[in-house]
PDB file of C-alpha atoms in Angstrom:
ATOM      1  CA  MET A   1      11.885   8.371   5.762  1.00 31.00           C
ATOM      2  CA  LEU A   2      10.834   8.991   2.220  1.00 30.00           C
ATOM      3  CA  LYS A   3       7.169   9.161   1.394  1.00 32.00           C
ATOM      4  CA  PRO A   4       5.585  10.701  -1.715  1.00 32.00           C
ATOM      5  CA  LYS A   5       2.673  12.961  -0.867  1.00 37.00           C
ATOM      6  CA  PRO A   6       0.652  13.987  -3.954  1.00 37.00           C
ATOM      7  CA  THR A   7      -0.528  17.582  -3.853  1.00 38.00           C
ATOM      8  CA  PRO A   8      -2.880  18.979  -6.511  1.00 40.00           C
ATOM      9  CA  THR A   9      -1.074  21.186  -9.010  1.00 41.00           C
ATOM     10  CA  PRO A  10      -2.684  24.662  -9.320  1.00 42.00           C
ATOM     11  CA  PRO A  11      -4.459  25.274 -12.646  1.00 42.00           C
ATOM     12  CA  GLN A  12      -2.478  27.223 -15.233  1.00 44.00           C
ATOM     13  CA  GLU A  13      -3.535  29.293 -18.227  1.00 43.00           C
ATOM     14  CA  PHE A  14      -2.065  28.439 -21.606  1.00 37.00           C
ATOM     15  CA  GLY A  15      -1.917  30.483 -24.788  1.00 46.00           C
ATOM     16  CA  GLU A  16      -3.413  29.324 -28.055  1.00 44.00           C
ATOM     17  CA  GLY A  17      -1.386  26.581 -29.685  1.00 41.00           C
ATOM     18  CA  GLU A  18       0.562  25.722 -26.549  1.00 42.00           C
ATOM     19  CA  ARG A  19       0.886  22.059 -25.642  1.00 38.00           C
ATOM     20  CA  ILE A  20      -0.707  21.112 -22.345  1.00 37.00           C
ATOM     21  CA  GLY A  21       0.835  18.280 -20.300  1.00 41.00           C
ATOM     22  CA  VAL A  22      -1.525  16.381 -18.031  1.00 39.00           C
ATOM     23  CA  ASP A  23       0.714  13.546 -16.881  1.00 51.00           C
ATOM     24  CA  THR A  24       2.496  15.208 -13.952  1.00 56.00           C
ATOM     25  CA  GLU A  25       1.697  15.645 -10.279  1.00 63.00           C
ATOM     26  CA  LEU A  26       3.472  17.738  -7.655  1.00 67.00           C
ATOM     27  CA  VAL A  27       4.864  15.147  -5.248  1.00 64.00           C
ATOM     28  CA  THR A  28       6.335  15.880  -1.834  1.00 59.00           C
ATOM     29  CA  LEU A  29       9.232  13.745  -0.613  1.00 64.00           C
ATOM     30  CA  ASN A  30      10.019  13.456   3.090  1.00 59.00           C
ATOM     31  CA  VAL A  31      13.689  12.516   3.394  1.00 69.00           C
ATOM     32  CA  ARG A  32      15.802  11.523   6.386  1.00 66.00           C
ATOM     33  CA  VAL A  33      19.551  11.795   5.755  1.00 70.00           C
ATOM     34  CA  ILE A  34      22.076   9.924   7.887  1.00 64.00           C
ATOM     35  CA  ASP A  35      25.804   9.264   7.752  1.00 61.00           C
ATOM     36  CA  ARG A  36      27.554   5.903   7.823  1.00 57.00           C
ATOM     37  CA  ASN A  37      27.242   5.830  11.616  1.00 61.00           C
ATOM     38  CA  ASN A  38      23.465   6.305  11.477  1.00 58.00           C
ATOM     39  CA  ARG A  39      23.668   9.878  12.751  1.00 65.00           C
ATOM     40  CA  PRO A  40      21.221  12.383  11.241  1.00 69.00           C
ATOM     41  CA  ILE A  41      22.711  15.057   8.990  1.00 72.00           C
ATOM     42  CA  ASP A  42      20.856  18.339   9.415  1.00 74.00           C
ATOM     43  CA  ASN A  43      22.840  20.786   7.277  1.00 75.00           C
ATOM     44  CA  VAL A  44      22.172  19.554   3.733  1.00 77.00           C
ATOM     45  CA  LYS A  45      21.318  22.393   1.330  1.00 78.00           C
ATOM     46  CA  GLN A  46      18.794  22.345  -1.490  1.00 82.00           C
ATOM     47  CA  ASN A  47      21.497  22.342  -4.168  1.00 77.00           C
ATOM     48  CA  GLU A  48      22.933  19.145  -2.672  1.00 73.00           C
ATOM     49  CA  PHE A  49      19.740  17.228  -3.408  1.00 74.00           C
ATOM     50  CA  ARG A  50      19.080  15.921  -6.892  1.00 72.00           C
ATOM     51  CA  VAL A  51      15.927  14.222  -8.066  1.00 71.00           C
ATOM     52  CA  PHE A  52      16.109  11.912 -11.076  1.00 67.00           C
ATOM     53  CA  GLU A  53      13.204  10.456 -12.998  1.00 63.00           C
ATOM     54  CA  ASP A  54      14.213   7.616 -15.304  1.00 61.00           C
ATOM     55  CA  GLY A  55      17.755   8.938 -15.133  1.00 62.00           C
ATOM     56  CA  GLN A  56      16.803  12.514 -16.036  1.00 69.00           C
ATOM     57  CA  PRO A  57      17.351  15.313 -13.475  1.00 75.00           C
ATOM     58  CA  GLN A  58      14.196  17.136 -12.397  1.00 77.00           C
ATOM     59  CA  PRO A  59      13.921  20.668 -10.954  1.00 84.00           C
ATOM     60  CA  ILE A  60      13.043  20.873  -7.269  1.00 83.00           C
ATOM     61  CA  GLU A  61      10.007  23.120  -6.898  1.00 84.00           C
ATOM     62  CA  PHE A  62       9.964  23.312  -3.102  1.00 79.00           C
ATOM     63  CA  PHE A  63      12.466  22.658  -0.287  1.00 82.00           C
ATOM     64  CA  THR A  64      12.429  23.017   3.479  1.00 77.00           C
ATOM     65  CA  LYS A  65      13.583  21.265   6.613  1.00 77.00           C
ATOM     66  CA  GLU A  66      10.970  20.874   9.278  1.00 68.00           C
ATOM     67  CA  GLU A  67      10.155  19.048  12.451  1.00 74.00           C
ATOM     68  CA  VAL A  68       6.968  17.035  12.165  1.00 74.00           C
ATOM     69  CA  PRO A  69       4.713  15.402  14.763  1.00 82.00           C
ATOM     70  CA  ILE A  70       5.119  11.678  15.310  1.00 87.00           C
ATOM     71  CA  ASN A  71       2.530   8.934  15.613  1.00 91.00           C
ATOM     72  CA  TYR A  72       4.323   6.054  17.269  1.00 95.00           C
ATOM     73  CA  GLY A  73       3.691   2.963  19.287  1.00 97.00           C
ATOM     74  CA  LEU A  74       5.600   1.435  22.166  1.00 98.00           C
ATOM     75  CA  ALA A  75       5.472  -2.360  21.810  1.00 97.00           C
ATOM     76  CA  ILE A  76       6.718  -3.663  25.149  1.00 96.00           C
ATOM     77  CA  ASP A  77       7.639  -7.230  26.016  1.00 94.00           C
ATOM     78  CA  THR A  78       6.260  -8.142  29.455  1.00 94.00           C
ATOM     79  CA  SER A  79       6.920 -11.876  29.268  1.00 91.00           C
ATOM     80  CA  GLY A  80       8.589 -13.867  32.011  1.00 87.00           C
ATOM     81  CA  SER A  81      12.039 -13.726  30.420  1.00 84.00           C
ATOM     82  CA  LEU A  82      12.160 -10.002  31.222  1.00 86.00           C
ATOM     83  CA  ARG A  83      11.071 -10.356  34.846  1.00 89.00           C
ATOM     84  CA  SER A  84      14.372  -9.119  36.282  1.00 87.00           C
ATOM     85  CA  GLN A  85      14.581  -6.269  33.765  1.00 86.00           C
ATOM     86  CA  LEU A  86      11.038  -4.900  33.882  1.00 91.00           C
ATOM     87  CA  GLN A  87      12.039  -1.668  35.606  1.00 91.00           C
ATOM     88  CA  SER A  88      14.735  -1.070  32.983  1.00 87.00           C
ATOM     89  CA  VAL A  89      12.128  -1.628  30.270  1.00 89.00           C
ATOM     90  CA  ILE A  90       9.773   0.881  31.910  1.00 92.00           C
ATOM     91  CA  ASP A  91      12.624   3.375  32.353  1.00 90.00           C
ATOM     92  CA  ALA A  92      13.482   3.138  28.650  1.00 88.00           C
ATOM     93  CA  ALA A  93       9.865   3.719  27.604  1.00 93.00           C
ATOM     94  CA  THR A  94       9.491   6.557  30.109  1.00 94.00           C
ATOM     95  CA  ALA A  95      12.530   8.362  28.706  1.00 89.00           C
ATOM     96  CA  ILE A  96      10.995   8.222  25.224  1.00 93.00           C
ATOM     97  CA  VAL A  97       7.538   9.388  26.332  1.00 95.00           C
ATOM     98  CA  ASN A  98       9.082  12.289  28.241  1.00 92.00           C
ATOM     99  CA  SER A  99      10.622  13.447  24.944  1.00 89.00           C
ATOM    100  CA  ASN A 100       7.200  13.884  23.316  1.00 91.00           C
ATOM    101  CA  LYS A 101       6.327  17.291  21.906  1.00 90.00           C
ATOM    102  CA  PRO A 102       2.924  18.889  21.286  1.00 90.00           C
ATOM    103  CA  GLY A 103       1.197  17.054  18.445  1.00 88.00           C
ATOM    104  CA  ASP A 104       2.918  13.717  19.042  1.00 92.00           C
ATOM    105  CA  GLU A 105       0.546  10.801  19.614  1.00 94.00           C
ATOM    106  CA  THR A 106       1.569   7.545  21.256  1.00 96.00           C
ATOM    107  CA  PHE A 107       0.031   4.181  22.084  1.00 98.00           C
ATOM    108  CA  ILE A 108       1.316   1.389  24.326  1.00 98.00           C
ATOM    109  CA  GLU A 109       1.035  -2.311  23.523  1.00 97.00           C
ATOM    110  CA  ARG A 110       2.157  -5.058  25.871  1.00 97.00           C
ATOM    111  CA  PHE A 111       2.828  -8.498  24.464  1.00 95.00           C
ATOM    112  CA  ILE A 112       3.525 -11.848  26.029  1.00 94.00           C
ATOM    113  CA  SER A 113       2.253 -14.839  24.040  1.00 92.00           C
ATOM    114  CA  SER A 114       0.136 -14.927  20.875  1.00 92.00           C
ATOM    115  CA  ASP A 115      -3.079 -14.854  22.898  1.00 92.00           C
ATOM    116  CA  LYS A 116      -1.858 -12.184  25.322  1.00 94.00           C
ATOM    117  CA  ILE A 117      -1.322  -9.032  23.275  1.00 95.00           C
ATOM    118  CA  GLU A 118      -3.225  -5.923  24.311  1.00 95.00           C
ATOM    119  CA  ILE A 119      -3.332  -2.158  23.881  1.00 96.00           C
ATOM    120  CA  VAL A 120      -2.680  -0.786  27.364  1.00 96.00           C
ATOM    121  CA  GLN A 121      -3.158   2.822  26.252  1.00 97.00           C
ATOM    122  CA  ASP A 122      -4.430   3.783  22.816  1.00 97.00           C
ATOM    123  CA  PHE A 123      -3.181   6.808  20.888  1.00 96.00           C
ATOM    124  CA  THR A 124      -3.058   9.912  23.058  1.00 96.00           C
ATOM    125  CA  GLN A 125      -1.131  13.153  23.418  1.00 95.00           C
ATOM    126  CA  SER A 126      -1.369  12.937  27.217  1.00 97.00           C
ATOM    127  CA  THR A 127       1.983  12.210  28.837  1.00 96.00           C
ATOM    128  CA  GLU A 128       0.135  11.580  32.100  1.00 97.00           C
ATOM    129  CA  TYR A 129      -1.959   8.781  30.589  1.00 98.00           C
ATOM    130  CA  LEU A 130       1.085   7.225  28.947  1.00 98.00           C
ATOM    131  CA  LEU A 131       3.209   7.264  32.098  1.00 97.00           C
ATOM    132  CA  ASP A 132       0.301   5.797  34.042  1.00 97.00           C
ATOM    133  CA  GLY A 133       0.048   2.998  31.478  1.00 97.00           C
ATOM    134  CA  LEU A 134       3.771   2.289  31.737  1.00 97.00           C
ATOM    135  CA  ASN A 135       3.757   2.231  35.527  1.00 95.00           C
ATOM    136  CA  ASN A 136       0.962  -0.344  35.499  1.00 95.00           C
ATOM    137  CA  LEU A 137       2.831  -2.842  33.331  1.00 95.00           C
ATOM    138  CA  TYR A 138       3.429  -6.240  34.884  1.00 94.00           C
ATOM    139  CA  ILE A 139       5.121  -9.507  33.992  1.00 92.00           C
ATOM    140  CA  GLU A 140       2.995 -12.453  32.904  1.00 91.00           C
ATOM    141  CA  GLY A 141       3.922 -15.997  31.980  1.00 88.00           C
ATOM    142  CA  GLY A 142       3.618 -17.383  28.461  1.00 86.00           C
ATOM    143  CA  GLN A 143       5.535 -18.424  25.364  1.00 89.00           C
ATOM    144  CA  THR A 144       6.957 -15.112  24.144  1.00 90.00           C
ATOM    145  CA  ALA A 145       5.582 -13.965  20.771  1.00 94.00           C
ATOM    146  CA  VAL A 146       7.850 -11.127  19.664  1.00 95.00           C
ATOM    147  CA  ILE A 147       6.939 -11.476  15.986  1.00 95.00           C
ATOM    148  CA  ASP A 148       3.202 -11.382  16.730  1.00 96.00           C
ATOM    149  CA  GLY A 149       3.618  -8.364  18.995  1.00 96.00           C
ATOM    150  CA  VAL A 150       5.469  -6.425  16.315  1.00 96.00           C
ATOM    151  CA  TYR A 151       3.071  -7.515  13.554  1.00 95.00           C
ATOM    152  CA  LEU A 152      -0.049  -6.308  15.366  1.00 96.00           C
ATOM    153  CA  ALA A 153       1.563  -3.102  16.654  1.00 96.00           C
ATOM    154  CA  ALA A 154       2.764  -2.192  13.153  1.00 93.00           C
ATOM    155  CA  GLU A 155      -0.780  -2.699  11.844  1.00 92.00           C
ATOM    156  CA  HIS A 156      -2.162  -0.454  14.566  1.00 94.00           C
ATOM    157  CA  VAL A 157       0.207   2.447  13.987  1.00 92.00           C
ATOM    158  CA  THR A 158      -0.151   2.439  10.199  1.00 86.00           C
ATOM    159  CA  LYS A 159      -3.960   2.382  10.236  1.00 85.00           C
ATOM    160  CA  TYR A 160      -4.345   5.278  12.674  1.00 83.00           C
ATOM    161  CA  LYS A 161      -5.602   8.437  10.912  1.00 71.00           C
ATOM    162  CA  LYS A 162      -4.444   7.004   7.594  1.00 61.00           C
ATOM    163  CA  GLY A 163      -5.691   8.655   4.421  1.00 55.00           C
ATOM    164  CA  ASP A 164      -5.064  12.344   5.065  1.00 60.00           C
ATOM    165  CA  GLU A 165      -2.987  13.483   2.095  1.00 55.00           C
ATOM    166  CA  ASN A 166      -1.838  16.592   3.950  1.00 56.00           C
ATOM    167  CA  ASP A 167      -0.580  14.683   6.974  1.00 62.00           C
ATOM    168  CA  ARG A 168       3.206  14.451   6.807  1.00 63.00           C
ATOM    169  CA  ARG A 169       3.682  13.154  10.327  1.00 72.00           C
ATOM    170  CA  ARG A 170       6.007  10.218  10.741  1.00 76.00           C
ATOM    171  CA  ARG A 171       4.747   6.816  11.825  1.00 84.00           C
ATOM    172  CA  ALA A 172       7.020   4.600  13.858  1.00 90.00           C
ATOM    173  CA  LEU A 173       7.146   1.673  16.219  1.00 95.00           C
ATOM    174  CA  ILE A 174       9.549   1.407  19.137  1.00 96.00           C
ATOM    175  CA  VAL A 175       9.974  -2.179  20.291  1.00 96.00           C
ATOM    176  CA  ILE A 176      11.393  -2.889  23.749  1.00 94.00           C
ATOM    177  CA  THR A 177      12.178  -6.578  24.221  1.00 92.00           C
ATOM    178  CA  ASP A 178      14.896  -9.160  24.709  1.00 90.00           C
ATOM    179  CA  GLY A 179      14.085 -10.449  21.220  1.00 90.00           C
ATOM    180  CA  GLU A 180      13.594 -14.087  22.204  1.00 91.00           C
ATOM    181  CA  ASP A 181      10.659 -15.319  20.122  1.00 90.00           C
ATOM    182  CA  ARG A 182       9.382 -18.686  21.304  1.00 91.00           C
ATOM    183  CA  ASN A 183       5.986 -19.338  19.770  1.00 88.00           C
ATOM    184  CA  SER A 184       4.522 -16.717  17.426  1.00 93.00           C
ATOM    185  CA  PHE A 185       1.532 -17.404  15.196  1.00 94.00           C
ATOM    186  CA  TYR A 186       3.059 -15.400  12.343  1.00 93.00           C
ATOM    187  CA  LYS A 187       6.281 -16.560  10.745  1.00 94.00           C
ATOM    188  CA  GLU A 188       9.253 -14.274  10.335  1.00 92.00           C
ATOM    189  CA  ASP A 189       8.856 -14.094   6.552  1.00 91.00           C
ATOM    190  CA  GLN A 190       5.179 -13.128   6.980  1.00 92.00           C
ATOM    191  CA  LEU A 191       6.159 -10.313   9.318  1.00 92.00           C
ATOM    192  CA  PHE A 192       8.726  -8.849   6.956  1.00 88.00           C
ATOM    193  CA  ALA A 193       6.419  -9.213   3.967  1.00 85.00           C
ATOM    194  CA  ARG A 194       3.833  -7.171   5.875  1.00 86.00           C
ATOM    195  CA  LEU A 195       6.369  -4.561   6.964  1.00 84.00           C
ATOM    196  CA  ARG A 196       7.369  -4.023   3.332  1.00 76.00           C
ATOM    197  CA  GLU A 197       3.774  -2.987   2.663  1.00 75.00           C
ATOM    198  CA  GLU A 198       3.518  -0.623   5.624  1.00 75.00           C
ATOM    199  CA  ASP A 199       4.769   2.910   6.097  1.00 67.00           C
ATOM    200  CA  VAL A 200       6.405   2.493   9.489  1.00 80.00           C
ATOM    201  CA  GLN A 201       9.953   2.660  10.799  1.00 84.00           C
ATOM    202  CA  ILE A 202      10.930   0.328  13.605  1.00 92.00           C
ATOM    203  CA  TYR A 203      13.360   1.231  16.362  1.00 94.00           C
ATOM    204  CA  VAL A 204      14.436  -1.420  18.833  1.00 95.00           C
ATOM    205  CA  ILE A 205      15.809  -1.337  22.361  1.00 94.00           C
ATOM    206  CA  GLY A 206      17.073  -4.853  22.960  1.00 93.00           C
ATOM    207  CA  PHE A 207      17.722  -6.071  26.501  1.00 90.00           C
ATOM    208  CA  VAL A 208      19.624  -9.173  25.446  1.00 88.00           C
ATOM    209  CA  ASN A 209      22.358  -9.403  28.068  1.00 83.00           C
ATOM    210  CA  GLU A 210      20.619 -12.051  30.152  1.00 79.00           C
ATOM    211  CA  LEU A 211      20.036 -14.386  27.211  1.00 78.00           C
ATOM    212  CA  GLU A 212      22.240 -17.419  26.709  1.00 76.00           C
ATOM    213  CA  LYS A 213      25.240 -16.396  24.605  1.00 75.00           C
ATOM    214  CA  ASP A 214      26.907 -19.772  24.031  1.00 68.00           C
ATOM    215  CA  GLY A 215      25.776 -21.635  20.939  1.00 61.00           C
ATOM    216  CA  GLY A 216      27.069 -24.694  19.174  1.00 55.00           C
ATOM    217  CA  PHE A 217      28.822 -25.434  15.893  1.00 52.00           C
ATOM    218  CA  ILE A 218      25.470 -25.543  14.109  1.00 57.00           C
ATOM    219  CA  ARG A 219      23.000 -24.026  16.555  1.00 66.00           C
ATOM    220  CA  LYS A 220      23.054 -20.287  17.137  1.00 79.00           C
ATOM    221  CA  SER A 221      22.821 -19.101  20.716  1.00 87.00           C
ATOM    222  CA  THR A 222      19.564 -17.632  21.993  1.00 88.00           C
ATOM    223  CA  ARG A 223      21.216 -14.224  22.219  1.00 90.00           C
ATOM    224  CA  GLU A 224      22.598 -14.367  18.687  1.00 90.00           C
ATOM    225  CA  LYS A 225      19.192 -15.278  17.256  1.00 91.00           C
ATOM    226  CA  ALA A 226      17.543 -12.461  19.192  1.00 92.00           C
ATOM    227  CA  VAL A 227      20.114  -9.882  18.093  1.00 93.00           C
ATOM    228  CA  ASN A 228      19.779 -11.002  14.472  1.00 93.00           C
ATOM    229  CA  LEU A 229      15.985 -10.645  14.562  1.00 94.00           C
ATOM    230  CA  LEU A 230      16.073  -7.215  16.191  1.00 95.00           C
ATOM    231  CA  ASN A 231      18.749  -5.904  13.843  1.00 93.00           C
ATOM    232  CA  LYS A 232      16.720  -7.140  10.888  1.00 91.00           C
ATOM    233  CA  LEU A 233      13.561  -5.446  12.169  1.00 92.00           C
ATOM    234  CA  ALA A 234      15.349  -2.122  12.383  1.00 89.00           C
ATOM    235  CA  GLY A 235      17.537  -2.484   9.314  1.00 82.00           C
ATOM    236  CA  GLU A 236      14.800  -3.438   6.867  1.00 80.00           C
ATOM    237  CA  THR A 237      12.523  -0.574   7.918  1.00 81.00           C
ATOM    238  CA  GLY A 238      15.132   2.187   8.002  1.00 73.00           C
ATOM    239  CA  GLY A 239      15.211   2.279  11.804  1.00 82.00           C
ATOM    240  CA  ARG A 240      17.930   1.463  14.308  1.00 86.00           C
ATOM    241  CA  ALA A 241      18.560  -1.159  16.975  1.00 93.00           C
ATOM    242  CA  PHE A 242      20.126  -0.338  20.340  1.00 94.00           C
ATOM    243  CA  PHE A 243      21.475  -2.852  22.834  1.00 94.00           C
ATOM    244  CA  PRO A 244      22.107  -0.985  26.114  1.00 91.00           C
ATOM    245  CA  GLN A 245      24.756  -2.310  28.439  1.00 89.00           C
ATOM    246  CA  SER A 246      23.666  -0.140  31.368  1.00 86.00           C
ATOM    247  CA  LEU A 247      20.778   2.042  32.505  1.00 81.00           C
ATOM    248  CA  SER A 248      22.920   5.137  32.037  1.00 86.00           C
ATOM    249  CA  GLU A 249      22.661   4.673  28.257  1.00 89.00           C
ATOM    250  CA  LEU A 250      18.855   4.882  28.135  1.00 87.00           C
ATOM    251  CA  PRO A 251      18.440   8.698  28.111  1.00 86.00           C
ATOM    252  CA  GLN A 252      20.858   9.034  25.183  1.00 89.00           C
ATOM    253  CA  ILE A 253      19.173   6.177  23.305  1.00 91.00           C
ATOM    254  CA  ALA A 254      15.787   7.847  23.749  1.00 88.00           C
ATOM    255  CA  LYS A 255      17.236  11.150  22.558  1.00 86.00           C
ATOM    256  CA  GLU A 256      18.700   9.555  19.422  1.00 86.00           C
ATOM    257  CA  ILE A 257      15.481   7.745  18.533  1.00 87.00           C
ATOM    258  CA  VAL A 258      13.368  10.873  18.871  1.00 84.00           C
ATOM    259  CA  ARG A 259      15.887  13.007  16.969  1.00 81.00           C
ATOM    260  CA  ASP A 260      15.953  10.497  14.117  1.00 78.00           C
ATOM    261  CA  LEU A 261      12.185  10.425  13.893  1.00 79.00           C
ATOM    262  CA  ARG A 262      11.480  14.108  14.175  1.00 78.00           C
ATOM    263  CA  THR A 263      13.805  15.788  11.690  1.00 71.00           C
ATOM    264  CA  GLN A 264      13.373  15.434   7.954  1.00 66.00           C
ATOM    265  CA  TYR A 265      13.863  17.325   4.735  1.00 72.00           C
ATOM    266  CA  VAL A 266      10.831  18.082   2.603  1.00 68.00           C
ATOM    267  CA  LEU A 267      11.181  18.650  -1.134  1.00 72.00           C
ATOM    268  CA  ALA A 268       8.745  18.572  -4.028  1.00 74.00           C
ATOM    269  CA  TYR A 269       8.969  18.179  -7.788  1.00 75.00           C
ATOM    270  CA  ASN A 270       6.622  17.419 -10.671  1.00 75.00           C
ATOM    271  CA  PHE A 271       6.479  13.653 -11.018  1.00 66.00           C
ATOM    272  CA  ASN A 272       5.749  12.131 -14.422  1.00 63.00           C
ATOM    273  CA  LEU A 273       2.969   9.668 -13.683  1.00 54.00           C
ATOM    274  CA  SER A 274       3.720   7.576 -16.751  1.00 56.00           C
ATOM    275  CA  ARG A 275       7.067   6.502 -15.301  1.00 52.00           C
ATOM    276  CA  GLY A 276       7.888   4.542 -12.226  1.00 47.00           C
ATOM    277  CA  GLN A 277      11.510   5.011 -11.225  1.00 45.00           C
ATOM    278  CA  LEU A 278      12.780   7.754  -8.946  1.00 49.00           C
ATOM    279  CA  VAL A 279      15.951   8.429  -7.000  1.00 49.00           C
ATOM    280  CA  ALA A 280      16.580  11.386  -4.704  1.00 50.00           C
ATOM    281  CA  GLN A 281      20.338  11.824  -4.479  1.00 50.00           C
ATOM    282  CA  ILE A 282      22.850  13.827  -2.462  1.00 47.00           C
ATOM    283  CA  GLY A 283      25.482  15.582  -4.589  1.00 47.00           C
ATOM    284  CA  GLY A 284      28.948  14.013  -4.572  1.00 40.00           C
ATOM    285  CA  ASP A 285      29.990  10.454  -3.834  1.00 38.00           C
ATOM    286  CA  TYR A 286      27.365   8.414  -2.081  1.00 37.00           C
ATOM    287  CA  ALA A 287      26.116   4.878  -1.705  1.00 35.00           C
ATOM    288  CA  LEU A 288      22.613   3.830  -0.773  1.00 37.00           C
ATOM    289  CA  ARG A 289      22.512   1.441   2.144  1.00 34.00           C
ATOM    290  CA  ASP A 290      22.254  -1.896   0.415  1.00 32.00           C
ATOM    291  CA  ASN A 291      20.167  -3.717   3.022  1.00 31.00           C
ATOM    292  CA  LEU A 292      17.070  -1.694   2.171  1.00 30.00           C
ATOM    293  CA  ALA A 293      14.812  -3.027  -0.565  1.00 27.00           C
ATOM    294  CA  PHE A 294      11.497  -1.261  -0.237  1.00 27.00           C
ATOM    295  CA  THR A 295       9.046   0.117  -2.728  1.00 27.00           C
ATOM    296  CA  PHE A 296       6.994   3.273  -2.379  1.00 30.00           C
ATOM    297  CA  GLY A 297       3.566   4.403  -3.441  1.00 26.00           C
ATOM    298  CA  VAL A 298       2.383   7.339  -5.548  1.00 26.00           C
ATOM    299  CA  LEU A 299      -1.350   7.901  -5.986  1.00 22.00           C
ATOM    300  CA  GLY A 300      -1.999   4.361  -4.866  1.00 23.00           C
ATOM    301  CA  GLY A 301       0.487   2.889  -7.331  1.00 26.00           C
ATOM    302  CA  ARG A 302       3.486   0.862  -6.228  1.00 30.00           C
ATOM    303  CA  PHE A 303       6.723   1.047  -8.136  1.00 31.00           C
ATOM    304  CA  PRO A 304       9.520  -1.560  -8.072  1.00 34.00           C
ATOM    305  CA  ALA A 305      12.981  -0.740  -6.790  1.00 32.00           C
ATOM    306  CA  SER A 306      15.891  -1.111  -9.191  1.00 31.00           C
ATOM    307  CA  PRO A 307      19.674  -0.573  -9.035  1.00 29.00           C
ATOM    308  CA  ARG A 308      19.137   3.101  -9.790  1.00 28.00           C
ATOM    309  CA  ALA A 309      15.853   3.646  -7.966  1.00 28.00           C
ATOM    310  CA  GLY A 310      16.767   4.539  -4.430  1.00 31.00           C
ATOM    311  CA  VAL A 311      13.421   5.281  -2.888  1.00 32.00           C
ATOM    312  CA  HIS A 312      13.100   3.269   0.269  1.00 31.00           C
ATOM    313  CA  LEU A 313      11.048   3.230   3.408  1.00 27.00           C
ATOM    314  CA  GLY A 314      14.178   4.234   5.275  1.00 32.00           C
ATOM    315  CA  PHE A 315      16.210   6.574   3.112  1.00 35.00           C
ATOM    316  CA  ALA A 316      19.907   6.526   4.023  1.00 33.00           C
ATOM    317  CA  TYR A 317      23.241   7.686   2.685  1.00 33.00           C
ATOM    318  CA  ASP A 318      26.746   6.465   3.359  1.00 31.00           C
ATOM    319  CA  PHE A 319      29.151   9.331   2.751  1.00 32.00           C
ATOM    320  CA  LYS A 320      32.623   8.296   1.607  1.00 31.00           C
TER     321      LYS A 320
END
């Protein structure tokens, strides 16, 4: 995750005749680094990071690696198509909640159809409340609205405690579903347009094995469409999608999701406010993951991505 966090620059004294620059701001960048297999890299040194502004290297004023609290939501599909897998869904969510650390805050949303989406448990640090909410989930009939469930959950997580400049906690959404969208109010393009405006990573646990896998020459199978949607949700927000084949995989999946979310590098440099392009780069050969196309905000401004501007909602590297 890469998010600029403006921090006021301390006042400085200048001698007579010295030129005073007023067009910079100390900006903090929160960076998640992964390899080509989506595994976090936790041993990158300060001298391996480079920050460029309009192609010009900038000195890094501050660098650290820290674990940060997480605000995240569990958006859980409890529609009829998951009737036989409900316990697996609850087990997956339970494994994630049990990985919470002090300071983490979580909410639970259940979604069925467009008119049956509710917050079962709002943001809390209480594992007891969360587990109680999970254990009270139940299946209900309706035309599954995966897109609507994700749309509203993403809104909820991004609005919570928003506006604190000193808050560097990560915001994420973990979606547990089979991915079969039948009748959402929002269209897919509306969902992704909204996600491009929000500061939230999406991780997906997709229980797709019971969906129809045989399609036609023109028509994609139900499973293929579901997998495509879930992969797109994760890929375009810098998250990951998991498709467990057995219950034994769930603890490791939960561990990987939490590890991805919790660890990040924090660096700061003086950003020239009159310019709009920035790329934080690892030394050596690298390639930015090309399926990310997000913009980022500084002091309320929004700057367009370009071939050399690699600031994305999900910040990833592919080491060669």
